């Protein structure tokens, strides 16, 4: 494969891509292969001699594609979506073509300066105050890790990186049960330890962290000689959309001098719509906020937007600056590798630029508003259907339900229903546990989803339930 063959292959791949996206709705959403099927179809040893790209491409279609779950399918209602709008795919093609490693300003000034501008465009889109600066991380998990390291270093007077944690007072970080498992992992990696992630009680199901309980926990820990470091709050948690009361919890945390990080990985995209911003009222006082444009803004995976009220704290935590990485002679420039755990960085800002220009904020808002409206319709219809129960009420476009016909084992039937639905393949849903009960999550967020797709979801759910063996 030579560069002189590239354009012909590029055209072929572009045609394939367009056709794939226009017809993906005809495929089963979730891969229907058995474990090991793809592995066994791949030769056990690498080739010694070059093989024609025709053969590679044919095997891609015949071996790889049957083992793919179609995240761009209009009836992908599982997890949260990872939208790849066509404008974003084009931008990623160009990023990949130029293939720059954009760790420092001088390793591609356009990538750095585009990132600065795009993070400010996103800041304005969410109506965050001008004091926030931003950086693009590879994932919300990375942003949360960076935030936990910053809390740790601030609490330790910037000595943790040099002296380590031995001999220090145990650090304490506070979160409700609504936060994502990426918080637990950040706590482990930062050396704080799971036992020092304090689960602050909530004000009741779906009502988020109790600010008075947060206050009491911090006060008790101080009195016990522990070192409170920070608070992590959720806006639109992964399981059911659970959200902590942002303004009240930030007020308590800041009264105690603690750093506050807000994880709005999914719901943050919806904050481009003013009518949803009540959900995170008070966000302007956070120390850092992360959301994933790769979930619901059409900017494909990976792209996590991390906003910081005071980036100096983050840079003080993460910058190393060996001599060979210094950018001599250019004052006032930003080296974003000092703002993140990995050194190397892809040119991720380009796809944000393409997407915001190709669709405009109004185009993106319309999609999100449609998803929320259609999801509410489905919620209303399921609620009115005998045998179905709503487990958690809609948060934006996410709600959970279960199949609990009279006299049946609701947990077993709900699990059987989600399995039957995913084997059927017309739609894709995932399950979660809510208060020990099995529930099915529904969320709408795919860019090509239509109202008819959501209506079809209702038919599939009802019909597959009716076809289950009768409750004993
Ligand atoms: C998806 C999600 C994450 C993890 O995001 P990554 O970018 O995959 O690390 C974290 N928090 C919440 C609330 C999420 O929905």
JSON list of C-alpha atoms in Angstrom, two decimals, residues 80 206 235-237 239-243 266-267 270-271 276 279 296 371-372 375-376 379 392-400 442-444:
[
{"chain": "A", "resi": 80, "resn": "UNK", "atom": "CA", "xyz": [-25.40, 6.58, 26.25]},
{"chain": "A", "resi": 206, "resn": "UNK", "atom": "CA", "xyz": [-33.27, 10.55, 42.64]},
{"chain": "A", "resi": 235, "resn": "UNK", "atom": "CA", "xyz": [-25.28, 15.89, 36.88]},
{"chain": "A", "resi": 236, "resn": "UNK", "atom": "CA", "xyz": [-27.16, 13.17, 34.99]},
{"chain": "A", "resi": 237, "resn": "UNK", "atom": "CA", "xyz": [-25.61, 9.98, 36.42]},
{"chain": "A", "resi": 239, "resn": "UNK", "atom": "CA", "xyz": [-27.64, 4.54, 35.65]},
{"chain": "A", "resi": 240, "resn": "UNK", "atom": "CA", "xyz": [-30.76, 6.65, 36.01]},
{"chain": "A", "resi": 241, "resn": "UNK", "atom": "CA", "xyz": [-29.69, 10.28, 35.48]},
{"chain": "A", "resi": 242, "resn": "UNK", "atom": "CA", "xyz": [-29.37, 10.96, 39.22]},
{"chain": "A", "resi": 243, "resn": "UNK", "atom": "CA", "xyz": [-28.24, 14.52, 39.93]},
{"chain": "A", "resi": 266, "resn": "UNK", "atom": "CA", "xyz": [-23.75, 12.86, 29.37]},
{"chain": "A", "resi": 267, "resn": "UNK", "atom": "CA", "xyz": [-26.13, 15.63, 30.49]},
{"chain": "A", "resi": 270, "resn": "UNK", "atom": "CA", "xyz": [-28.13, 19.20, 26.86]},
{"chain": "A", "resi": 271, "resn": "UNK", "atom": "CA", "xyz": [-27.03, 22.40, 28.62]},
{"chain": "A", "resi": 276, "resn": "UNK", "atom": "CA", "xyz": [-32.58, 22.38, 30.76]},
{"chain": "A", "resi": 279, "resn": "UNK", "atom": "CA", "xyz": [-30.63, 20.89, 36.28]},
{"chain": "A", "resi": 296, "resn": "UNK", "atom": "CA", "xyz": [-24.64, 13.84, 22.65]},
{"chain": "A", "resi": 371, "resn": "UNK", "atom": "CA", "xyz": [-34.78, 13.12, 21.84]},
{"chain": "A", "resi": 372, "resn": "UNK", "atom": "CA", "xyz": [-36.18, 14.42, 25.12]},
{"chain": "A", "resi": 375, "resn": "UNK", "atom": "CA", "xyz": [-38.42, 9.69, 25.15]},
{"chain": "A", "resi": 376, "resn": "UNK", "atom": "CA", "xyz": [-41.15, 11.32, 27.27]},
{"chain": "A", "resi": 379, "resn": "UNK", "atom": "CA", "xyz": [-42.40, 6.86, 28.95]},
{"chain": "A", "resi": 392, "resn": "UNK", "atom": "CA", "xyz": [-37.25, 6.15, 37.58]},
{"chain": "A", "resi": 393, "resn": "UNK", "atom": "CA", "xyz": [-38.84, 9.19, 35.99]},
{"chain": "A", "resi": 394, "resn": "UNK", "atom": "CA", "xyz": [-37.27, 10.78, 32.92]},
{"chain": "A", "resi": 395, "resn": "UNK", "atom": "CA", "xyz": [-34.14, 12.86, 33.34]},
{"chain": "A", "resi": 396, "resn": "UNK", "atom": "CA", "xyz": [-33.75, 14.55, 29.95]},
{"chain": "A", "resi": 397, "resn": "UNK", "atom": "CA", "xyz": [-34.13, 11.57, 27.57]},
{"chain": "A", "resi": 398, "resn": "UNK", "atom": "CA", "xyz": [-33.34, 8.79, 30.11]},
{"chain": "A", "resi": 399, "resn": "UNK", "atom": "CA", "xyz": [-35.78, 6.76, 32.17]},
{"chain": "A", "resi": 400, "resn": "UNK", "atom": "CA", "xyz": [-35.96, 3.21, 33.54]},
{"chain": "A", "resi": 442, "resn": "UNK", "atom": "CA", "xyz": [-34.15, 3.67, 27.83]},
{"chain": "A", "resi": 443, "resn": "UNK", "atom": "CA", "xyz": [-32.43, 6.74, 26.48]},
{"chain": "A", "resi": 444, "resn": "UNK", "atom": "CA", "xyz": [-32.74, 8.40, 23.11]}
]
